[in-house]
């Protein structure tokens, strides 16, 4: 999608559809006469995500006007603007249009709203249907969106929004691929393509290198699959660093999760291709980071495996030795994400990373606790947790801080090893996070469980069904605001 900024008057813009914003309880003077009956009947109320499409409005060059509700006065946030822009684009796609414009006037003509509108329009235009061969019934994408606004710093804001939106779509392109096509090595190839296109450094550790290093936890998960594992390491180094920090963004990359020997129920197992969604978000975030050029070093690590119940598969009761040297008793092979992440966390520390953020579709327990509304956040460091929650709020990726009381560690005590990989059914998201905390040690660390928010089972008004790219926006915001 082409995204442009126009400083002209909205009335003079020649476009197939012009998106105009209407606040709840008000009447736009430029539409009052032409749409008097629509306002009088209550068809146009200005409620958030309410859309009314009208043709041939006097005083406007645009062929159509899409009156778009922003909700109550002063309540629309930048995250809400991204949703509004995405929903408007998706509404217009169904009308067979090729170009559109969105007017941001008055209080909405700011850099923050311009950035959000550009990001939302780009992500709203995405669809998961690239493998469909019969396409006559599918909505065609909008080819061009023009943001109409006036003010300072808007060009760079528009560019930021487009960069983050395009990165989110890259992550969604990767996450939606079927598991027969997106194997661990194919995921590594996708990361190589992103690295080559954006000037990133990439290193992909194969099975032999991981064995030499001693990544027994990660390799144990991969034993049951014919597909080789990979540890993908993408690195960004700023031209001039203003901070001595080195951030690690770690994303779980299980390209398909059967549960292994502790096999999952057949019903819904096809969704388990999304178990690498956080890894895809880390790859997409690195594309955005490379283009936005922050002044802090960032390394993304994506441990990529397929969890299968093959004849060589890891068994419940096995004990593996992790890269840290700690031994882990595997009581359930479906608790595999924490096993691959613990070695990635240790490796990030060995690479010199000073702050760690890992994200994973880790537990069904977090979805039970928080539903599909918020991701769960766990941390051993108050300052890093505060930075992360602020970054997620600005990104419009709602999250909630969860507890890490020492009592959760009691559930992970093992008679035969240093730690076991599951506790009881109670507090499952907390015990999973406590397992990872063991390997983070004293390094400032945040764990984000996105099992409930990384995938939409049904489309939203502003986003297609399928991967959401959460927590890509939070990754990028954390890095771009780092001090």
CSV table of C-alpha atoms in Angstrom, one decimal:
chain,number,residue,atom,x,y,z
A,1,UNK,CA,0.0,0.0,0.0
A,2,UNK,CA,1.3,3.5,-0.9
A,3,UNK,CA,0.9,5.9,2.0
A,4,UNK,CA,1.2,9.6,1.4
A,5,UNK,CA,0.7,12.9,3.3
A,6,UNK,CA,-1.3,15.8,1.8
A,7,UNK,CA,-1.3,19.3,3.3
A,8,UNK,CA,-4.1,20.4,1.0
A,9,UNK,CA,-7.7,21.0,2.1
A,10,UNK,CA,-9.8,17.8,2.4
A,11,UNK,CA,-12.5,19.4,0.3
A,12,UNK,CA,-10.2,19.7,-2.7
A,13,UNK,CA,-8.8,16.2,-2.6
A,14,UNK,CA,-9.9,14.1,-5.6
A,15,UNK,CA,-10.2,10.5,-4.3
A,16,UNK,CA,-12.6,7.6,-4.5
A,17,UNK,CA,-13.4,7.9,-0.8
A,18,UNK,CA,-12.6,10.5,1.8
A,19,UNK,CA,-12.7,9.4,5.4
A,20,UNK,CA,-14.1,12.2,7.6
A,21,UNK,CA,-14.1,12.0,11.4
A,22,UNK,CA,-17.3,12.7,13.4
A,23,UNK,CA,-17.3,13.0,17.2
A,24,UNK,CA,-20.2,11.7,19.2
A,25,UNK,CA,-22.9,14.3,19.9
A,26,UNK,CA,-21.7,16.8,17.3
A,27,UNK,CA,-22.6,17.7,13.7
A,28,UNK,CA,-19.9,18.6,11.2
A,29,UNK,CA,-20.8,22.0,9.7
A,30,UNK,CA,-19.5,20.9,6.3
A,31,UNK,CA,-21.9,18.0,6.2
A,32,UNK,CA,-24.8,19.5,8.2
A,33,UNK,CA,-26.9,20.6,5.2
A,34,UNK,CA,-26.1,17.7,2.8
A,35,UNK,CA,-26.7,15.0,5.4
A,36,UNK,CA,-29.3,16.7,7.6
A,37,UNK,CA,-31.7,13.7,7.3
A,38,UNK,CA,-29.0,11.2,8.4
A,39,UNK,CA,-28.1,13.3,11.4
A,40,UNK,CA,-31.8,13.9,12.3
A,41,UNK,CA,-32.7,10.2,12.0
A,42,UNK,CA,-29.7,9.1,14.2
A,43,UNK,CA,-28.1,7.2,11.4
A,44,UNK,CA,-24.9,9.3,12.1
A,45,UNK,CA,-24.2,9.4,15.9
A,46,UNK,CA,-20.5,9.6,15.9
A,47,UNK,CA,-20.1,6.4,17.9
A,48,UNK,CA,-16.7,4.8,17.7
A,49,UNK,CA,-16.3,2.6,14.6
A,50,UNK,CA,-19.7,3.7,13.2
A,51,UNK,CA,-19.4,4.2,9.5
A,52,UNK,CA,-21.8,5.9,7.1
A,53,UNK,CA,-21.0,6.0,3.4
A,54,UNK,CA,-22.5,8.7,1.2
A,55,UNK,CA,-22.0,9.7,-2.4
A,56,UNK,CA,-21.6,13.0,-4.2
A,57,UNK,CA,-21.5,15.4,-1.2
A,58,UNK,CA,-21.6,19.0,-2.4
A,59,UNK,CA,-18.5,21.0,-1.7
A,60,UNK,CA,-16.2,17.9,-1.8
A,61,UNK,CA,-14.3,16.6,-4.9
A,62,UNK,CA,-14.2,13.1,-3.4
A,63,UNK,CA,-16.6,10.6,-5.0
A,64,UNK,CA,-17.7,9.3,-1.7
A,65,UNK,CA,-17.5,10.4,1.9
A,66,UNK,CA,-17.1,7.9,4.7
A,67,UNK,CA,-18.4,9.5,7.9
A,68,UNK,CA,-16.4,7.7,10.7
A,69,UNK,CA,-17.3,7.9,14.4
A,70,UNK,CA,-14.6,8.7,16.9
A,71,UNK,CA,-16.6,8.2,20.0
A,72,UNK,CA,-17.0,10.7,22.9
A,73,UNK,CA,-15.1,14.0,22.7
A,74,UNK,CA,-11.5,13.8,23.8
A,75,UNK,CA,-11.6,10.0,24.3
A,76,UNK,CA,-9.9,8.8,21.1
A,77,UNK,CA,-6.4,7.7,21.8
A,78,UNK,CA,-3.6,7.1,19.3
A,79,UNK,CA,-4.3,3.3,19.6
A,80,UNK,CA,-7.9,4.0,18.9
A,81,UNK,CA,-7.0,6.0,15.8
A,82,UNK,CA,-5.1,3.0,14.5
A,83,UNK,CA,-8.1,0.8,15.0
A,84,UNK,CA,-10.3,3.5,13.3
A,85,UNK,CA,-8.1,3.8,10.3
A,86,UNK,CA,-7.8,0.0,9.9
A,87,UNK,CA,-11.6,-0.4,10.2
A,88,UNK,CA,-12.2,2.3,7.7
A,89,UNK,CA,-9.9,0.7,5.2
A,90,UNK,CA,-11.5,-2.7,5.7
A,91,UNK,CA,-14.9,-1.2,5.2
A,92,UNK,CA,-13.9,0.5,1.9
A,93,UNK,CA,-12.1,-2.6,0.6
A,94,UNK,CA,-15.5,-4.3,0.5
A,95,UNK,CA,-16.7,-1.6,-2.0
A,96,UNK,CA,-14.0,-2.4,-4.6
A,97,UNK,CA,-12.1,0.9,-4.3
A,98,UNK,CA,-8.5,1.4,-5.1
A,99,UNK,CA,-7.6,4.6,-3.3
A,100,UNK,CA,-8.8,6.6,-0.3
A,101,UNK,CA,-7.9,9.5,1.9
A,102,UNK,CA,-8.3,10.2,5.6
A,103,UNK,CA,-8.7,13.8,6.9
A,104,UNK,CA,-7.2,14.4,10.3
A,105,UNK,CA,-8.4,17.8,11.4
A,106,UNK,CA,-8.3,20.0,14.5
A,107,UNK,CA,-7.1,18.1,17.6
A,108,UNK,CA,-6.5,15.0,15.4
A,109,UNK,CA,-3.9,16.8,13.2
A,110,UNK,CA,-0.9,15.7,15.3
A,111,UNK,CA,2.2,13.6,14.7
A,112,UNK,CA,0.9,10.9,17.0
A,113,UNK,CA,-2.4,10.6,15.3
A,114,UNK,CA,-0.8,10.7,11.8
A,115,UNK,CA,1.5,7.9,12.8
A,116,UNK,CA,-1.3,5.8,14.2
A,117,UNK,CA,-3.5,6.3,11.2
A,118,UNK,CA,-0.8,5.3,8.8
A,119,UNK,CA,0.0,2.2,10.9
A,120,UNK,CA,-3.6,1.2,11.2
A,121,UNK,CA,-4.4,1.7,7.5
A,122,UNK,CA,-1.5,-0.6,6.5
A,123,UNK,CA,-2.3,-3.3,8.9
A,124,UNK,CA,-6.1,-3.1,8.1
A,125,UNK,CA,-5.3,-3.7,4.5
A,126,UNK,CA,-3.7,-7.1,5.1
A,127,UNK,CA,-5.4,-10.4,4.4
A,128,UNK,CA,-4.4,-14.0,5.2
A,129,UNK,CA,-5.6,-15.5,1.9
A,130,UNK,CA,-2.5,-15.6,-0.2
A,131,UNK,CA,-2.8,-19.3,-0.9
A,132,UNK,CA,-6.4,-19.0,-2.2
A,133,UNK,CA,-6.4,-19.6,-6.0
A,134,UNK,CA,-10.1,-18.6,-6.6
A,135,UNK,CA,-10.1,-14.9,-5.8
A,136,UNK,CA,-13.2,-13.5,-7.5
A,137,UNK,CA,-15.1,-13.3,-4.2
A,138,UNK,CA,-12.2,-11.8,-2.2
A,139,UNK,CA,-11.9,-8.1,-1.4
A,140,UNK,CA,-9.1,-6.4,-3.3
A,141,UNK,CA,-6.6,-4.3,-1.3
A,142,UNK,CA,-6.6,-0.6,-1.2
A,143,UNK,CA,-3.6,0.5,-3.2
A,144,UNK,CA,-3.2,4.1,-1.9
A,145,UNK,CA,-4.1,6.0,1.2
A,146,UNK,CA,-3.5,9.7,1.6
A,147,UNK,CA,-3.5,11.2,5.1
A,148,UNK,CA,-4.6,14.8,5.1
A,149,UNK,CA,-3.2,16.9,8.0
A,150,UNK,CA,-1.4,20.1,8.8
A,151,UNK,CA,1.4,20.6,11.3
A,152,UNK,CA,5.1,20.0,12.0
A,153,UNK,CA,6.9,16.6,12.0
A,154,UNK,CA,4.1,14.9,10.1
A,155,UNK,CA,6.2,13.4,7.3
A,156,UNK,CA,8.5,11.5,9.7
A,157,UNK,CA,5.4,10.5,11.8
A,158,UNK,CA,3.8,9.1,8.6
A,159,UNK,CA,7.0,7.2,7.8
A,160,UNK,CA,7.2,5.7,11.3
A,161,UNK,CA,3.6,4.5,11.1
A,162,UNK,CA,4.1,3.0,7.7
A,163,UNK,CA,7.3,1.2,8.8
A,164,UNK,CA,5.7,-0.3,11.8
A,165,UNK,CA,2.6,-1.3,9.9
A,166,UNK,CA,4.6,-3.0,7.2
A,167,UNK,CA,6.7,-4.8,9.7
A,168,UNK,CA,3.6,-6.1,11.4
A,169,UNK,CA,2.4,-7.4,8.1
A,170,UNK,CA,5.7,-9.1,7.5
A,171,UNK,CA,5.3,-10.9,10.9
A,172,UNK,CA,1.7,-11.8,10.0
A,173,UNK,CA,2.8,-13.1,6.6
A,174,UNK,CA,5.2,-15.4,8.4
A,175,UNK,CA,2.9,-16.5,11.2
A,176,UNK,CA,0.0,-17.4,8.8
A,177,UNK,CA,2.1,-19.8,6.7
A,178,UNK,CA,1.1,-23.5,7.0
A,179,UNK,CA,3.5,-25.7,8.9
A,180,UNK,CA,4.3,-27.9,5.9
A,181,UNK,CA,5.8,-24.8,4.3
A,182,UNK,CA,7.2,-22.9,7.4
A,183,UNK,CA,9.6,-25.4,9.0
A,184,UNK,CA,12.3,-24.2,11.4
A,185,UNK,CA,14.8,-23.9,8.5
A,186,UNK,CA,12.2,-22.1,6.3
A,187,UNK,CA,11.7,-19.6,9.2
A,188,UNK,CA,15.4,-19.1,9.3
A,189,UNK,CA,15.3,-18.3,5.5
A,190,UNK,CA,12.6,-15.7,6.1
A,191,UNK,CA,14.8,-14.1,8.8
A,192,UNK,CA,17.7,-14.1,6.3
A,193,UNK,CA,15.6,-12.3,3.7
A,194,UNK,CA,14.6,-9.7,6.3
A,195,UNK,CA,18.3,-9.3,7.4
A,196,UNK,CA,19.5,-8.9,3.8
A,197,UNK,CA,16.9,-6.4,2.9
A,198,UNK,CA,17.5,-4.2,6.0
A,199,UNK,CA,21.2,-4.4,6.7
A,200,UNK,CA,20.9,-6.6,9.8
A,201,UNK,CA,23.5,-9.2,10.8
A,202,UNK,CA,22.2,-12.8,11.1
A,203,UNK,CA,23.6,-16.0,12.5
A,204,UNK,CA,21.7,-19.3,12.4
A,205,UNK,CA,22.9,-21.9,14.8
A,206,UNK,CA,22.3,-25.5,13.5
A,207,UNK,CA,22.0,-28.7,15.5
A,208,UNK,CA,25.7,-29.3,15.5
A,209,UNK,CA,26.6,-25.9,16.9
A,210,UNK,CA,23.9,-26.1,19.5
A,211,UNK,CA,25.2,-29.6,20.6
A,212,UNK,CA,28.7,-28.2,20.9
A,213,UNK,CA,27.4,-25.3,23.0
A,214,UNK,CA,25.3,-27.6,25.2
A,215,UNK,CA,21.8,-26.5,24.4
A,216,UNK,CA,20.2,-29.7,25.7
A,217,UNK,CA,16.8,-28.2,26.6
A,218,UNK,CA,16.2,-26.8,23.1
A,219,UNK,CA,17.6,-29.9,21.3
A,220,UNK,CA,15.4,-32.2,23.5
A,221,UNK,CA,12.3,-30.6,22.1
A,222,UNK,CA,13.5,-31.1,18.5
A,223,UNK,CA,14.3,-34.8,18.9
A,224,UNK,CA,10.9,-36.1,17.7
A,225,UNK,CA,10.9,-34.2,14.4
A,226,UNK,CA,12.5,-34.9,11.1
A,227,UNK,CA,12.8,-31.2,10.6
A,228,UNK,CA,16.1,-29.8,12.0
A,229,UNK,CA,16.0,-27.1,14.6
A,230,UNK,CA,17.6,-23.6,14.3
A,231,UNK,CA,18.5,-20.8,16.7
A,232,UNK,CA,18.0,-17.6,14.7
A,233,UNK,CA,20.0,-14.6,15.9
A,234,UNK,CA,19.4,-11.2,14.3
A,235,UNK,CA,21.5,-8.3,15.3
A,236,UNK,CA,21.2,-4.5,15.0
A,237,UNK,CA,24.1,-2.3,15.9
A,238,UNK,CA,23.6,1.5,15.9
A,239,UNK,CA,26.1,3.8,14.1
A,240,UNK,CA,26.4,5.8,17.3
A,241,UNK,CA,25.2,4.2,20.6
A,242,UNK,CA,23.9,6.6,23.2
A,243,UNK,CA,23.4,3.9,25.7
A,244,UNK,CA,25.5,1.0,27.0
A,245,UNK,CA,22.5,-1.2,27.0
A,246,UNK,CA,22.1,-4.2,24.7
A,247,UNK,CA,18.5,-5.3,24.4
A,248,UNK,CA,17.5,-8.9,23.7
A,249,UNK,CA,14.1,-9.6,22.0
A,250,UNK,CA,13.4,-13.3,22.3
A,251,UNK,CA,10.5,-14.9,20.5
A,252,UNK,CA,9.3,-18.5,20.7
A,253,UNK,CA,9.5,-20.2,17.3
A,254,UNK,CA,7.7,-23.6,17.5
A,255,UNK,CA,6.6,-23.9,13.9
A,256,UNK,CA,4.1,-26.6,14.8
A,257,UNK,CA,3.3,-28.0,18.2
A,258,UNK,CA,1.6,-31.4,18.5
A,259,UNK,CA,2.5,-31.5,22.2
A,260,UNK,CA,5.0,-34.3,21.5
A,261,UNK,CA,4.5,-37.5,23.4
A,262,UNK,CA,2.1,-35.6,25.7
A,263,UNK,CA,0.0,-35.1,22.6
A,264,UNK,CA,-2.7,-32.5,22.3
A,265,UNK,CA,-6.3,-33.3,21.5
A,266,UNK,CA,-7.0,-33.4,17.7
A,267,UNK,CA,-9.7,-30.8,17.9
A,268,UNK,CA,-8.1,-27.4,17.2
A,269,UNK,CA,-4.6,-28.8,16.7
A,270,UNK,CA,-4.4,-27.1,13.3
A,271,UNK,CA,-4.1,-23.8,15.1
A,272,UNK,CA,-0.8,-24.9,16.6
A,273,UNK,CA,1.0,-23.4,13.5
A,274,UNK,CA,0.6,-20.1,15.4
A,275,UNK,CA,3.1,-21.3,18.1
A,276,UNK,CA,5.8,-19.4,16.3
A,277,UNK,CA,3.8,-16.1,16.2
A,278,UNK,CA,6.0,-14.4,18.8
A,279,UNK,CA,9.1,-15.4,16.9
A,280,UNK,CA,7.6,-13.9,13.8
A,281,UNK,CA,6.9,-10.7,15.7
A,282,UNK,CA,10.5,-10.6,16.8
A,283,UNK,CA,11.7,-10.9,13.1
A,284,UNK,CA,9.2,-8.2,12.0
A,285,UNK,CA,10.3,-5.9,14.9
A,286,UNK,CA,13.9,-6.2,13.8
A,287,UNK,CA,12.9,-5.0,10.3
A,288,UNK,CA,11.2,-1.9,11.8
A,289,UNK,CA,14.1,-1.3,14.1
A,290,UNK,CA,16.6,-1.5,11.3
A,291,UNK,CA,14.6,1.1,9.3
A,292,UNK,CA,14.0,3.4,12.3
A,293,UNK,CA,17.6,3.3,13.4
A,294,UNK,CA,17.5,3.7,17.2
A,295,UNK,CA,20.7,4.4,19.2
A,296,UNK,CA,20.7,1.2,21.2
A,297,UNK,CA,22.0,-2.3,20.3
A,298,UNK,CA,19.3,-4.9,19.8
A,299,UNK,CA,19.6,-8.6,19.2
A,300,UNK,CA,16.6,-10.9,18.5
A,301,UNK,CA,16.8,-14.6,19.2
A,302,UNK,CA,14.2,-17.0,17.8
A,303,UNK,CA,14.6,-20.7,18.9
A,304,UNK,CA,12.9,-22.6,16.1
A,305,UNK,CA,11.8,-26.2,16.4
A,306,UNK,CA,8.9,-28.5,15.5
A,307,UNK,CA,7.5,-30.5,18.4
A,308,UNK,CA,6.5,-33.9,17.1
A,309,UNK,CA,5.9,-37.4,18.7
A,310,UNK,CA,8.4,-39.3,16.5
A,311,UNK,CA,10.2,-42.4,17.5
A,312,UNK,CA,13.1,-40.4,18.8
A,313,UNK,CA,10.9,-37.9,20.7
A,314,UNK,CA,11.6,-36.7,24.1
A,315,UNK,CA,9.7,-38.6,26.8
A,316,UNK,CA,8.0,-37.6,30.0
A,317,UNK,CA,10.6,-38.4,32.7
A,318,UNK,CA,13.6,-37.4,30.6
A,319,UNK,CA,16.2,-35.2,32.1
A,320,UNK,CA,18.1,-32.7,29.9
A,321,UNK,CA,21.0,-30.4,30.6
A,322,UNK,CA,20.4,-26.8,29.6
A,323,UNK,CA,22.9,-24.3,28.2
A,324,UNK,CA,23.1,-22.8,31.7
A,325,UNK,CA,24.2,-26.1,33.1
A,326,UNK,CA,21.0,-26.6,35.1
A,327,UNK,CA,19.3,-29.9,34.7
A,328,UNK,CA,15.6,-30.1,33.8
A,329,UNK,CA,13.2,-32.9,34.4
A,330,UNK,CA,10.7,-33.0,31.6
A,331,UNK,CA,7.3,-34.1,33.1
A,332,UNK,CA,5.2,-32.9,30.1
A,333,UNK,CA,6.6,-32.6,26.6
A,334,UNK,CA,3.8,-30.1,25.7
A,335,UNK,CA,5.5,-27.6,28.0
A,336,UNK,CA,8.1,-27.2,25.3
A,337,UNK,CA,8.2,-23.5,24.9
A,338,UNK,CA,9.9,-22.8,28.2
A,339,UNK,CA,12.6,-25.4,27.3
A,340,UNK,CA,13.6,-23.7,24.1
A,341,UNK,CA,13.3,-20.3,25.6
A,342,UNK,CA,15.5,-21.1,28.6
A,343,UNK,CA,18.5,-21.9,26.3
A,344,UNK,CA,17.8,-18.8,24.2
A,345,UNK,CA,17.8,-16.6,27.3
A,346,UNK,CA,21.1,-18.1,28.5
A,347,UNK,CA,22.6,-17.6,25.0
A,348,UNK,CA,21.4,-13.9,25.0
A,349,UNK,CA,23.2,-13.4,28.2
A,350,UNK,CA,26.4,-15.0,26.8
A,351,UNK,CA,26.1,-12.6,23.9
A,352,UNK,CA,26.3,-9.7,26.3
A,353,UNK,CA,22.6,-8.6,26.3
A,354,UNK,CA,22.0,-6.5,29.4
A,355,UNK,CA,18.1,-6.5,29.3
A,356,UNK,CA,15.9,-9.4,28.2
A,357,UNK,CA,12.4,-9.5,26.9
A,358,UNK,CA,11.0,-12.8,25.8
A,359,UNK,CA,7.6,-13.3,24.2
A,360,UNK,CA,5.8,-16.6,23.7
A,361,UNK,CA,2.4,-18.3,23.0
A,362,UNK,CA,3.3,-20.1,26.2
A,363,UNK,CA,0.3,-21.2,28.2
A,364,UNK,CA,-3.4,-21.8,27.8
A,365,UNK,CA,-3.5,-20.7,31.5
A,366,UNK,CA,-2.9,-17.1,30.5
A,367,UNK,CA,-5.9,-17.1,28.2
A,368,UNK,CA,-8.0,-18.6,30.9
A,369,UNK,CA,-6.9,-15.7,33.2
A,370,UNK,CA,-7.0,-12.8,30.8
A,371,UNK,CA,-9.0,-14.0,27.8
A,372,UNK,CA,-8.1,-12.7,24.4
A,373,UNK,CA,-8.0,-9.1,25.6
A,374,UNK,CA,-4.6,-8.8,27.4
A,375,UNK,CA,-1.3,-10.5,27.3
A,376,UNK,CA,0.3,-11.4,30.6
A,377,UNK,CA,3.5,-9.7,31.8
A,378,UNK,CA,6.0,-11.1,34.3
A,379,UNK,CA,9.2,-9.5,35.4
A,380,UNK,CA,12.1,-9.6,37.9
A,381,UNK,CA,12.8,-5.9,37.4
A,382,UNK,CA,10.4,-3.0,38.3
A,383,UNK,CA,12.1,-0.4,36.0
A,384,UNK,CA,12.1,-2.7,32.9
A,385,UNK,CA,8.5,-3.8,33.6
A,386,UNK,CA,7.4,-0.2,33.8
A,387,UNK,CA,9.1,0.6,30.5
A,388,UNK,CA,7.6,-2.4,28.9
A,389,UNK,CA,4.0,-1.7,30.0
A,390,UNK,CA,4.3,1.9,28.8
A,391,UNK,CA,5.6,0.7,25.4
A,392,UNK,CA,2.7,-1.7,25.1
A,393,UNK,CA,0.1,0.9,26.1
A,394,UNK,CA,1.3,3.3,23.4
A,395,UNK,CA,1.3,0.4,20.9
A,396,UNK,CA,-2.3,-0.4,21.6
A,397,UNK,CA,-1.3,-3.9,22.7
A,398,UNK,CA,-3.1,-4.3,26.1
A,399,UNK,CA,-1.2,-6.2,28.8
A,400,UNK,CA,-1.4,-7.0,32.5
A,401,UNK,CA,1.3,-7.5,35.1
A,402,UNK,CA,1.1,-10.9,36.7
A,403,UNK,CA,2.7,-12.2,40.0
A,404,UNK,CA,5.9,-14.1,40.5
A,405,UNK,CA,5.7,-15.0,44.1
A,406,UNK,CA,8.4,-17.4,45.3
A,407,UNK,CA,5.7,-19.9,46.3
A,408,UNK,CA,5.2,-20.6,42.5
A,409,UNK,CA,8.8,-21.9,42.5
A,410,UNK,CA,7.9,-24.5,45.0
A,411,UNK,CA,5.8,-26.3,42.4
A,412,UNK,CA,8.9,-26.7,40.2
A,413,UNK,CA,11.0,-28.6,42.7
A,414,UNK,CA,12.3,-31.9,41.4
A,415,UNK,CA,13.8,-34.8,43.3
A,416,UNK,CA,15.9,-35.9,40.3
A,417,UNK,CA,17.0,-32.6,38.7
A,418,UNK,CA,17.5,-28.9,39.4
A,419,UNK,CA,14.0,-28.0,38.2
A,420,UNK,CA,11.0,-29.7,36.6
A,421,UNK,CA,9.3,-28.1,33.6
A,422,UNK,CA,5.8,-28.0,34.9
A,423,UNK,CA,4.0,-27.5,38.2
A,424,UNK,CA,0.3,-28.3,39.0
A,425,UNK,CA,-2.6,-27.0,37.0
A,426,UNK,CA,-3.0,-24.1,39.4
A,427,UNK,CA,-1.3,-20.8,38.3
A,428,UNK,CA,0.1,-22.4,35.2
A,429,UNK,CA,1.1,-19.2,33.5
A,430,UNK,CA,2.9,-18.1,36.7
A,431,UNK,CA,4.8,-21.3,37.1
A,432,UNK,CA,5.9,-21.2,33.5
A,433,UNK,CA,7.2,-17.7,34.0
A,434,UNK,CA,8.9,-18.8,37.2
A,435,UNK,CA,10.7,-21.5,35.2
A,436,UNK,CA,12.1,-18.9,32.8
A,437,UNK,CA,13.0,-16.5,35.7
A,438,UNK,CA,15.4,-19.2,36.9
A,439,UNK,CA,17.4,-18.8,33.8
A,440,UNK,CA,17.2,-15.0,33.5
A,441,UNK,CA,18.8,-14.8,37.0
A,442,UNK,CA,19.8,-11.3,38.0
A,443,UNK,CA,19.6,-9.9,34.4
A,444,UNK,CA,16.6,-7.5,34.1
A,445,UNK,CA,14.0,-9.6,32.3
A,446,UNK,CA,10.4,-9.4,31.1
A,447,UNK,CA,8.3,-12.4,30.0
A,448,UNK,CA,5.2,-11.8,27.9
A,449,UNK,CA,2.7,-14.6,27.4
A,450,UNK,CA,0.7,-13.8,24.3
A,451,UNK,CA,-1.1,-17.1,24.0
A,452,UNK,CA,-4.5,-15.4,24.1
A,453,UNK,CA,-3.6,-12.3,22.0
A,454,UNK,CA,-1.3,-13.5,19.2
A,455,UNK,CA,-4.2,-14.9,17.0
A,456,UNK,CA,-7.7,-13.8,16.2
A,457,UNK,CA,-10.2,-16.7,15.7
A,458,UNK,CA,-12.6,-14.2,14.1
A,459,UNK,CA,-11.8,-10.9,12.3
A,460,UNK,CA,-12.1,-7.6,14.1
A,461,UNK,CA,-13.5,-4.5,12.3
A,462,UNK,CA,-9.9,-3.3,12.0
A,463,UNK,CA,-7.9,-6.5,11.6
A,464,UNK,CA,-8.3,-9.7,9.6
A,465,UNK,CA,-8.7,-13.2,11.1
A,466,UNK,CA,-5.4,-14.8,12.0
A,467,UNK,CA,-2.1,-13.5,13.4
A,468,UNK,CA,-2.1,-10.1,15.2
A,469,UNK,CA,1.7,-9.5,15.3
A,470,UNK,CA,1.4,-8.8,19.0
A,471,UNK,CA,3.8,-7.9,20.7
A,472,UNK,CA,5.7,-6.3,17.7
A,473,UNK,CA,4.5,-2.8,18.4
A,474,UNK,CA,5.6,-3.1,22.0
A,475,UNK,CA,9.0,-4.5,21.0
A,476,UNK,CA,9.5,-1.5,18.7
A,477,UNK,CA,8.3,1.1,21.1
A,478,UNK,CA,10.5,-0.2,23.9
A,479,UNK,CA,13.6,0.0,21.7
A,480,UNK,CA,12.7,3.5,20.2
A,481,UNK,CA,12.1,5.0,23.7
A,482,UNK,CA,15.1,3.4,25.4
A,483,UNK,CA,17.3,5.7,27.4
